[in-house]
Amino acid sequence: MSSTPEQVHGQRQGPEEQRMQGHWLLAKLGKRVLRPGGIELTRRLIAAAKPTSTDRIVEFGPGVGRTASMLLACNPREYVGVDPNTEGTAALNAILKKYDQARLVAADAKDTGLADASYDLVVGEAMLSMQTPKNKAAIAKEAFRILAPGGRYAIHELGILPEDATDEQVAAISKSLSGSIRVGAKPLTTRLWTAFFEEAGFQVEYADHNPMHLLEPKRIISDEGFVGAMRFFKNVATNPPARARIRQMRTNFREHRDNLQAVAFVAVKPRES
């Protein structure tokens, strides 16, 4: 039997842009801010986490390094990026090489290999929302393990509305998002994100939110700046498969605009008595 157009010797065919995970497609097209609440919410999150020059910082899933550059601007005592993926490595290393105290570890956030109680701040953005409940719990457990008492865990993720959304509503939204961005999406309500932290042993000290307008033109200009936004728009316009995919993702986000938001939290590991 002959192979279908989509499969030759077990290999998927067709434009790569139709198969890539949504965040890496955006990065390929030149988008540097890949967070659901935009650079504005990231700035507020970092301000609430209060990084200092004496902090030892770990970032889970630094991607192309946009948040890393903000964290390194405070010249911390140490910065470690933890990421098993290589898609953003070149862009990230271009930033890290400017700082002697910065390094990248190729490891999973569930098992970083870092020493117990040896860091003051762990930051993770737009990664937990794409994890199963089991993996979410494992990542939080790892953050708790590597943080010193009093250390902070700061996240910026997708949130579900309303707060009393049923399991069926959450599942339907998650399924729709997952099909659009080509990666499993498991966002939570603010109440459930708070419970997630508490179950891991943390105490939530800061909570915030922003509209989920990742692919709205106004947000793109705000996140990337005028020149960066124009470059992104041009790259999308001149790549038909990517343009079709971006349109699909934006339509999906707009369809669920009343049920999606971006959330941010800073939770603290209790100090030893």
Coordinates of N, CA and C in Angstrom, one line a residue, residues 23-228:
H23 N 5.1 27.7 21.0 CA 6.0 28.7 21.5 C 7.3 28.6 20.7
W24 N 7.7 27.5 20.2 CA 8.9 27.4 19.4 C 8.7 28.0 18.0
L25 N 7.5 27.9 17.5 CA 7.2 28.5 16.2 C 7.3 30.0 16.4
L26 N 6.7 30.6 17.5 CA 6.8 32.0 17.7 C 8.3 32.4 17.8
A27 N 9.1 31.6 18.5 CA 10.5 32.0 18.7 C 11.2 32.0 17.3
K28 N 10.9 31.0 16.5 CA 11.5 30.9 15.2 C 11.1 32.1 14.3
L29 N 10.0 32.7 14.5 CA 9.5 33.8 13.8 C 10.0 35.2 14.4
G30 N 10.8 35.1 15.5 CA 11.4 36.2 16.0 C 10.8 36.8 17.3
K31 N 9.8 36.1 17.8 CA 9.2 36.6 19.1 C 10.0 36.2 20.3
R32 N 10.4 37.1 21.1 CA 11.3 36.8 22.2 C 10.5 36.7 23.5
V33 N 9.3 37.4 23.6 CA 8.5 37.3 24.9 C 7.5 36.2 24.6
L34 N 7.6 35.1 25.3 CA 6.7 33.9 25.0 C 5.9 33.6 26.2
R35 N 5.5 34.6 27.0 CA 4.8 34.4 28.3 C 3.3 34.9 28.1
P36 N 2.4 34.2 28.6 CA 0.9 34.5 28.4 C 0.5 35.9 28.9
G37 N 1.1 36.4 29.9 CA 0.8 37.7 30.4 C 1.7 38.8 29.9
G38 N 2.6 38.5 29.0 CA 3.4 39.5 28.4 C 4.5 40.0 29.3
I39 N 5.4 40.8 28.8 CA 6.5 41.3 29.5 C 6.1 42.1 30.7
E40 N 4.9 42.8 30.6 CA 4.4 43.6 31.7 C 4.2 42.7 33.0
L41 N 3.6 41.5 32.9 CA 3.4 40.7 34.0 C 4.7 40.1 34.5
T42 N 5.6 39.7 33.6 CA 6.9 39.3 34.0 C 7.7 40.3 34.8
R43 N 7.6 41.5 34.4 CA 8.3 42.6 35.2 C 7.7 42.7 36.6
R44 N 6.4 42.6 36.7 CA 5.7 42.7 38.0 C 6.1 41.5 38.8
L45 N 6.2 40.3 38.2 CA 6.6 39.1 38.9 C 8.0 39.3 39.5
I46 N 8.9 39.7 38.7 CA 10.3 39.8 39.1 C 10.4 40.9 40.2
A47 N 9.7 42.0 40.1 CA 9.7 43.0 41.1 C 9.2 42.4 42.4
A48 N 8.2 41.6 42.4 CA 7.6 41.0 43.6 C 8.6 39.9 44.2
A49 N 9.4 39.2 43.3 CA 10.3 38.2 43.8 C 11.6 38.9 44.4
K50 N 11.8 40.1 44.0 CA 12.9 40.9 44.6 C 14.3 40.3 44.5
P51 N 14.7 40.0 43.3 CA 16.1 39.5 43.1 C 17.2 40.5 43.5
T52 N 18.2 40.0 44.1 CA 19.3 40.9 44.6 C 20.7 40.4 44.1
S53 N 21.7 41.2 44.3 CA 23.0 40.8 43.9 C 23.6 39.7 44.8
T54 N 22.9 39.4 45.9 CA 23.4 38.2 46.7 C 22.6 36.9 46.5
D55 N 21.7 37.0 45.6 CA 20.8 35.8 45.3 C 21.5 34.8 44.4
R56 N 21.2 33.6 44.7 CA 21.6 32.5 43.8 C 20.3 32.1 43.1
I57 N 20.3 32.3 41.8 CA 19.0 32.1 41.0 C 19.0 31.0 40.1
V58 N 17.9 30.2 40.0 CA 17.7 29.2 39.0 C 16.5 29.5 38.2
E59 N 16.6 29.4 36.9 CA 15.4 29.6 36.0 C 15.1 28.3 35.3
F60 N 13.9 27.8 35.5 CA 13.5 26.6 34.8 C 12.9 27.0 33.4
G61 N 13.4 26.3 32.4 CA 12.9 26.6 31.0 C 13.2 28.0 30.6
P62 N 14.4 28.5 30.5 CA 14.7 29.9 30.2 C 14.4 30.2 28.7
G63 N 14.3 29.2 27.9 CA 13.9 29.5 26.5 C 15.0 30.3 25.8
V64 N 14.6 31.4 25.2 CA 15.5 32.3 24.4 C 16.2 33.3 25.3
G65 N 15.9 33.3 26.6 CA 16.6 34.2 27.5 C 16.1 35.6 27.8
R66 N 14.8 35.9 27.4 CA 14.3 37.2 27.7 C 14.2 37.5 29.2
T67 N 13.7 36.5 30.0 CA 13.6 36.7 31.4 C 15.0 36.6 32.0
A68 N 15.9 35.7 31.5 CA 17.2 35.6 32.0 C 18.0 36.9 32.0
S69 N 17.8 37.7 30.9 CA 18.4 39.0 30.8 C 18.0 40.0 31.9
M70 N 16.7 39.9 32.3 CA 16.1 40.7 33.3 C 16.7 40.3 34.7
L71 N 16.8 39.0 34.9 CA 17.3 38.5 36.2 C 18.8 38.8 36.3
L72 N 19.5 38.7 35.3 CA 21.0 38.9 35.3 C 21.3 40.4 35.4
A73 N 20.3 41.3 35.1 CA 20.5 42.7 35.2 C 20.8 43.2 36.7
C74 N 20.3 42.3 37.6 CA 20.6 42.7 39.0 C 21.9 42.1 39.5
N75 N 22.7 41.5 38.6 CA 24.0 40.9 38.8 C 24.0 40.0 40.0
P76 N 23.2 38.9 39.9 CA 23.1 38.0 41.1 C 24.4 37.3 41.3
R77 N 24.5 36.7 42.5 CA 25.7 35.9 42.9 C 25.9 34.7 41.9
E78 N 24.8 34.1 41.5 CA 24.8 33.0 40.6 C 23.5 32.9 39.8
Y79 N 23.6 32.5 38.6 CA 22.4 32.2 37.8 C 22.6 30.9 37.1
V80 N 21.6 30.0 37.2 CA 21.7 28.7 36.5 C 20.4 28.6 35.7
G81 N 20.5 28.4 34.4 CA 19.4 28.1 33.6 C 19.3 26.6 33.4
V82 N 18.1 26.0 33.6 CA 17.9 24.6 33.5 C 16.9 24.3 32.4
D83 N 17.4 23.6 31.4 CA 16.5 23.4 30.2 C 17.0 22.2 29.4
P84 N 16.2 21.2 29.2 CA 16.6 20.0 28.4 C 16.5 20.3 26.9
N85 N 15.8 21.3 26.5 CA 15.6 21.6 25.1 C 16.7 22.5 24.5
T86 N 17.0 22.3 23.3 CA 18.1 23.1 22.6 C 17.6 24.2 21.7
E87 N 16.3 24.3 21.5 CA 15.8 25.3 20.5 C 16.2 26.7 20.8
G88 N 16.3 27.0 22.1 CA 16.6 28.4 22.4 C 18.1 28.6 22.9
T89 N 18.9 27.5 22.8 CA 20.2 27.6 23.4 C 21.1 28.6 22.8
A90 N 21.1 28.8 21.5 CA 22.0 29.8 20.9 C 21.7 31.2 21.4
A91 N 20.4 31.6 21.4 CA 20.0 32.9 21.9 C 20.3 33.1 23.4
L92 N 20.1 32.0 24.1 CA 20.3 32.1 25.6 C 21.8 32.2 25.9
N93 N 22.6 31.4 25.2 CA 24.1 31.5 25.5 C 24.7 32.8 25.1
A94 N 24.1 33.5 24.1 CA 24.6 34.8 23.7 C 24.4 35.8 24.9
I95 N 23.4 35.6 25.7 CA 23.2 36.4 26.9 C 24.1 36.0 28.1
L96 N 24.1 34.7 28.3 CA 24.8 34.1 29.5 C 26.3 34.4 29.4
K97 N 26.9 34.4 28.2 CA 28.3 34.5 28.0 C 28.8 35.9 28.5
K98 N 27.9 36.8 28.7 CA 28.3 38.1 29.2 C 28.5 38.1 30.8
Y99 N 28.2 37.1 31.4 CA 28.2 37.0 32.9 C 29.0 35.8 33.3
D100 N 30.0 36.0 34.1 CA 30.9 34.9 34.5 C 30.1 34.0 35.5
Q101 N 29.1 34.5 36.2 CA 28.4 33.7 37.2 C 27.2 33.0 36.6
A102 N 27.0 33.0 35.3 CA 25.9 32.4 34.7 C 26.2 31.1 33.9
R103 N 25.4 30.1 34.0 CA 25.6 28.9 33.2 C 24.3 28.2 32.9
L104 N 24.3 27.3 31.9 CA 23.2 26.6 31.5 C 23.4 25.1 31.8
V105 N 22.4 24.5 32.4 CA 22.4 23.0 32.7 C 21.4 22.3 31.8
A106 N 21.8 21.3 31.0 CA 20.9 20.6 30.2 C 20.3 19.5 31.1
A107 N 19.1 19.8 31.7 CA 18.5 18.9 32.6 C 17.0 19.2 32.7
D108 N 16.2 18.3 33.2 CA 14.8 18.4 33.3 C 14.5 19.1 34.7
A109 N 13.5 20.0 34.7 CA 13.1 20.7 35.9 C 12.7 19.7 37.0
K110 N 12.3 18.5 36.7 CA 11.9 17.5 37.7 C 13.2 16.9 38.4
D111 N 14.3 17.1 37.7 CA 15.5 16.4 38.3 C 16.7 17.3 37.8
T112 N 17.0 18.3 38.5 CA 18.0 19.3 38.0 C 19.4 18.9 38.3
G113 N 19.6 18.0 39.3 CA 21.0 17.6 39.7 C 21.7 18.7 40.6
L114 N 21.0 19.8 40.9 CA 21.5 20.8 41.8 C 21.4 20.4 43.2
A115 N 22.3 21.0 44.0 CA 22.4 20.7 45.4 C 21.2 21.1 46.3
D116 N 20.9 20.4 47.3 CA 19.8 20.7 48.2 C 20.0 22.1 48.8
A117 N 18.9 22.8 49.0 CA 18.9 24.1 49.8 C 20.0 25.0 49.4
S118 N 20.3 25.1 48.1 CA 21.5 25.9 47.7 C 21.1 27.1 46.9
Y119 N 19.8 27.5 46.7 CA 19.4 28.6 45.9 C 18.4 29.5 46.6
D120 N 18.3 30.7 46.2 CA 17.4 31.7 46.9 C 16.2 32.0 46.1
L121 N 16.2 31.8 44.8 CA 15.1 32.2 43.9 C 15.0 31.2 42.8
V122 N 13.9 30.6 42.6 CA 13.6 29.8 41.4 C 12.5 30.5 40.6
V123 N 12.7 30.6 39.3 CA 11.8 31.3 38.4 C 11.4 30.3 37.3
G124 N 10.1 30.2 37.0 CA 9.6 29.4 35.9 C 8.4 30.0 35.2
E125 N 8.5 30.1 33.9 CA 7.4 30.8 33.2 C 6.9 29.9 32.1
A126 N 5.6 29.9 31.9 CA 5.0 29.2 30.8 C 5.5 27.8 30.6
M127 N 5.7 27.1 31.6 CA 6.1 25.7 31.5 C 5.2 24.7 32.3
L128 N 4.8 25.1 33.5 CA 3.9 24.3 34.3 C 2.6 24.0 33.7
S129 N 2.1 25.0 33.0 CA 0.8 24.9 32.3 C 0.8 23.8 31.3
M130 N 1.9 23.4 30.8 CA 2.0 22.3 29.8 C 2.4 21.0 30.4
Q131 N 2.3 20.9 31.7 CA 2.7 19.6 32.4 C 1.5 18.9 32.9
T132 N 1.6 17.6 33.0 CA 0.5 16.8 33.7 C 0.5 17.1 35.2
P133 N -0.5 16.8 35.9 CA -0.6 17.0 37.4 C 0.6 16.4 38.1
K134 N 1.0 15.2 37.6 CA 2.1 14.4 38.2 C 3.4 15.2 38.0
N135 N 3.6 15.7 36.8 CA 4.9 16.4 36.5 C 4.9 17.8 37.2
K136 N 3.7 18.5 37.2 CA 3.6 19.7 38.0 C 4.1 19.5 39.4
A137 N 3.6 18.5 40.1 CA 4.0 18.2 41.4 C 5.5 17.9 41.6
A138 N 6.0 17.2 40.6 CA 7.4 16.8 40.7 C 8.3 18.0 40.5
I139 N 7.9 19.0 39.6 CA 8.7 20.2 39.4 C 8.7 21.1 40.7
A140 N 7.5 21.2 41.3 CA 7.4 22.0 42.5 C 8.2 21.4 43.6
K141 N 8.2 20.0 43.7 CA 9.0 19.3 44.7 C 10.5 19.6 44.5
E142 N 10.9 19.6 43.3 CA 12.3 19.9 43.0 C 12.7 21.4 43.3
A143 N 11.8 22.3 43.0 CA 12.0 23.7 43.4 C 12.2 23.8 44.9
F144 N 11.3 23.1 45.6 CA 11.3 23.2 47.1 C 12.6 22.6 47.6
R145 N 13.1 21.5 47.0 CA 14.3 20.9 47.4 C 15.5 21.7 47.3
I146 N 15.7 22.4 46.1 CA 16.9 23.2 45.9 C 16.9 24.6 46.5
L147 N 15.7 25.0 47.0 CA 15.6 26.3 47.6 C 16.1 26.2 49.1
A148 N 16.8 27.3 49.5 CA 17.1 27.4 50.9 C 15.9 27.9 51.7
P149 N 15.8 27.6 53.0 CA 14.7 28.1 53.7 C 14.5 29.6 53.5
G150 N 13.3 30.1 53.3 CA 13.1 31.5 53.0 C 13.2 31.8 51.5
G151 N 13.6 30.8 50.7 CA 13.7 31.0 49.3 C 12.4 31.2 48.6
R152 N 12.4 31.8 47.4 CA 11.2 32.2 46.7 C 11.1 31.4 45.4
Y153 N 9.8 31.0 45.1 CA 9.5 30.3 43.8 C 8.5 31.1 43.1
A154 N 8.9 31.7 41.9 CA 8.1 32.6 41.2 C 7.7 32.0 39.8
I155 N 6.4 32.0 39.5 CA 5.9 31.4 38.3 C 5.0 32.4 37.6
H156 N 4.9 32.2 36.3 CA 4.0 33.0 35.4 C 3.4 32.0 34.4
E157 N 2.1 31.8 34.5 CA 1.5 30.7 33.8 C 0.1 31.0 33.3
L158 N -0.5 30.1 32.6 CA -1.9 30.2 32.2 C -2.9 29.9 33.3
G159 N -3.9 30.7 33.4 CA -5.0 30.5 34.4 C -6.3 30.3 33.7
I160 N -7.2 29.6 34.4 CA -8.6 29.3 33.9 C -9.6 30.2 34.6
L161 N -10.5 30.7 33.9 CA -11.7 31.4 34.5 C -13.0 30.7 34.1
P162 N -14.0 30.8 34.9 CA -14.1 31.4 36.2 C -13.5 30.5 37.3
E163 N -13.4 31.0 38.5 CA -12.8 30.3 39.6 C -13.6 29.0 39.9
D164 N -14.9 29.0 39.6 CA -15.7 27.8 39.9 C -16.0 27.0 38.6
A165 N -15.1 27.1 37.6 CA -15.2 26.3 36.4 C -15.2 24.8 36.8
T166 N -16.1 24.1 36.1 CA -16.2 22.6 36.4 C -15.1 21.9 35.7
D167 N -14.9 20.7 36.2 CA -13.8 19.8 35.6 C -14.0 19.7 34.1
E168 N -15.3 19.5 33.7 CA -15.6 19.4 32.3 C -15.3 20.6 31.5
Q169 N -15.5 21.8 32.0 CA -15.2 23.0 31.3 C -13.6 23.1 31.2
V170 N -12.9 22.9 32.2 CA -11.5 22.9 32.2 C -10.9 22.0 31.2
A171 N -11.4 20.7 31.2 CA -11.0 19.7 30.2 C -11.2 20.1 28.8
A172 N -12.4 20.7 28.5 CA -12.7 21.2 27.2 C -11.8 22.3 26.7
I173 N -11.5 23.2 27.6 CA -10.6 24.3 27.2 C -9.2 23.8 27.0
S174 N -8.8 22.9 27.9 CA -7.4 22.4 27.8 C -7.2 21.6 26.5
K175 N -8.3 20.8 26.1 CA -8.2 20.0 24.9 C -8.1 20.9 23.6
S176 N -8.9 22.0 23.6 CA -8.9 22.9 22.5 C -7.5 23.6 22.4
L177 N -7.0 24.1 23.5 CA -5.7 24.8 23.5 C -4.6 23.8 23.0
S178 N -4.6 22.6 23.5 CA -3.6 21.6 23.2 C -3.5 21.4 21.7
G179 N -4.7 21.3 21.1 CA -4.7 21.0 19.6 C -4.2 22.2 18.8
S180 N -4.3 23.4 19.4 CA -3.9 24.6 18.7 C -2.4 24.8 18.8
I181 N -1.9 24.6 20.1 CA -0.4 25.0 20.3 C 0.5 23.7 20.2
R182 N -0.1 22.5 19.9 CA 0.6 21.3 19.7 C 1.4 20.8 20.9
V183 N 0.9 21.1 22.0 CA 1.5 20.6 23.3 C 0.4 20.5 24.3
G184 N 0.4 19.6 25.2 CA -0.6 19.4 26.2 C -0.7 20.6 27.1
A185 N -1.9 21.2 27.2 CA -2.1 22.4 28.1 C -2.9 22.0 29.2
K186 N -2.5 22.3 30.5 CA -3.2 21.9 31.7 C -3.2 23.1 32.6
P187 N -3.8 24.2 32.2 CA -3.9 25.4 33.1 C -4.8 25.2 34.3
L188 N -4.7 26.0 35.3 CA -5.5 25.8 36.5 C -6.1 27.2 36.9
T189 N -7.2 27.1 37.7 CA -7.7 28.4 38.3 C -6.8 28.9 39.3
T190 N -6.9 30.2 39.7 CA -6.1 30.8 40.7 C -6.2 30.0 42.0
R191 N -7.4 29.5 42.4 CA -7.6 28.7 43.6 C -6.7 27.4 43.5
L192 N -6.7 26.8 42.4 CA -6.0 25.5 42.2 C -4.5 25.7 42.2
W193 N -4.1 26.9 41.5 CA -2.6 27.2 41.6 C -2.2 27.4 43.0
T194 N -3.0 28.1 43.8 CA -2.6 28.3 45.2 C -2.5 27.0 45.9
A195 N -3.5 26.1 45.7 CA -3.5 24.8 46.4 C -2.3 24.0 45.9
F196 N -1.9 24.1 44.7 CA -0.7 23.5 44.1 C 0.6 23.8 44.9
F197 N 0.7 25.1 45.2 CA 1.9 25.6 46.0 C 1.8 25.0 47.4
E198 N 0.7 25.1 48.0 CA 0.5 24.7 49.4 C 0.8 23.2 49.6
E199 N 0.3 22.4 48.6 CA 0.6 21.0 48.7 C 2.1 20.7 48.6
A200 N 2.8 21.5 47.9 CA 4.3 21.3 47.8 C 5.0 21.9 49.0
G201 N 4.3 22.5 49.9 CA 5.0 23.0 51.1 C 5.3 24.5 51.2
F202 N 4.9 25.2 50.1 CA 5.1 26.6 50.0 C 4.0 27.5 50.6
Q203 N 4.3 28.7 50.9 CA 3.3 29.7 51.3 C 3.3 30.8 50.2
V204 N 2.1 31.0 49.7 CA 1.9 32.0 48.6 C 1.9 33.4 49.2
E205 N 2.8 34.3 48.7 CA 2.9 35.6 49.3 C 2.5 36.7 48.2
Y206 N 2.4 36.3 47.0 CA 2.1 37.3 46.0 C 1.3 36.6 44.9
A207 N 0.2 37.2 44.4 CA -0.6 36.7 43.3 C -1.0 37.9 42.4
D208 N -1.0 37.6 41.1 CA -1.2 38.7 40.1 C -1.8 38.1 38.9
H209 N -2.4 38.9 38.0 CA -2.9 38.3 36.7 C -2.9 39.4 35.7
N210 N -3.0 39.0 34.4 CA -3.1 39.9 33.3 C -3.9 39.2 32.2
P211 N -4.5 39.9 31.3 CA -5.2 39.3 30.2 C -4.3 38.4 29.3
M212 N -4.8 37.3 28.8 CA -4.0 36.4 28.0 C -4.1 36.9 26.5
H213 N -3.3 37.9 26.1 CA -3.4 38.5 24.8 C -2.1 38.2 24.0
L214 N -1.5 37.1 24.2 CA -0.2 36.8 23.6 C -0.1 37.2 22.1
L215 N -1.1 36.9 21.3 CA -1.0 37.1 19.9 C -1.8 38.3 19.4
E216 N -2.3 39.2 20.3 CA -2.9 40.4 19.9 C -1.9 41.4 19.5
P217 N -2.1 42.1 18.3 CA -1.1 43.1 17.8 C -0.6 44.1 18.9
K218 N -1.5 44.6 19.7 CA -1.1 45.6 20.7 C -0.1 45.0 21.7
R219 N -0.4 43.8 22.1 CA 0.5 43.1 23.1 C 1.8 42.8 22.4
I220 N 1.8 42.4 21.2 CA 3.1 42.0 20.5 C 4.0 43.3 20.4
I221 N 3.4 44.4 20.1 CA 4.2 45.6 20.0 C 4.7 46.0 21.4
S222 N 3.9 45.8 22.4 CA 4.3 46.1 23.8 C 5.4 45.2 24.2
D223 N 5.3 43.9 23.9 CA 6.3 43.0 24.3 C 7.6 43.1 23.5
E224 N 7.5 43.3 22.2 CA 8.7 43.2 21.4 C 9.3 44.6 21.0
G225 N 8.6 45.6 21.3 CA 9.0 46.9 20.8 C 8.6 47.1 19.4
F226 N 8.5 48.3 18.9 CA 8.0 48.6 17.5 C 8.9 47.8 16.5
V227 N 10.2 47.9 16.5 CA 11.1 47.3 15.5 C 10.9 45.8 15.6
G228 N 11.0 45.2 16.8 CA 10.9 43.8 16.9 C 9.5 43.3 16.5

